[in-house]
Amino acid sequence: MKTHKLVLIAMFVAIGVAGSAFVSLPAGIARAYPVQHAVNVISAILLGPGPAVLIAFLTGAVRVLTGTGSLLAFPGGMIGAILAGVMYAKFGKIWLSALGEVIGTGIIASLVAVPYARILMGTELVALFFLPAFLVSSLSGAILGTILVSKLIKINEKHLFD
């Protein structure tokens, strides 16, 4: 892996970790952290599905290890990242990457979170508990990521990420 790609991965992890400490939205009884989802969309488009999943995993790991995130950061971030990356790789459309993030995190990960929370966290919650917070977080983050990556492409910065 090239040095500049590693630096970008580290930068996106840092943005995801720091962003979760400073930016959150109320989402029912939980809080939504849209920065990770914006990072998922941007990194999926600029680096591809593999690095996007790695970034989501590392961000979740740092947040869990520092006590600023829960184990739900893993399925929430990683499923959205892979789907965002695959959608962009297959169709080349920014909005489809964002849609992949919302479907991956907002719907699929919220359903995966139920048995995951039961097995690893010892909680008995139903899918509808996770769905609103995951949807609000992923939708707001996907919109933010779409706006940011569109601006990056428009100002011809994309060549930095090749």
PDB file of N, CA and C in Angstrom, residues 17 86 118:
ATOM      1  N   VAL A  17     -12.967   9.670  14.471  1.00  0.00           N
ATOM      2  CA  VAL A  17     -12.878   9.648  15.936  1.00  0.00           C
ATOM      3  C   VAL A  17     -13.153  11.035  16.507  1.00  0.00           C
ATOM      4  N   VAL A  86     -19.074  -0.567  -2.606  1.00  0.00           N
ATOM      5  CA  VAL A  86     -19.488  -1.456  -3.696  1.00  0.00           C
ATOM      6  C   VAL A  86     -20.416  -0.724  -4.665  1.00  0.00           C
ATOM      7  N   ARG A 118     -27.402  -8.597  21.671  1.00  0.00           N
ATOM      8  CA  ARG A 118     -27.793  -9.664  22.590  1.00  0.00           C
ATOM      9  C   ARG A 118     -26.589 -10.528  22.962  1.00  0.00           C
TER      10      ARG A 118
END
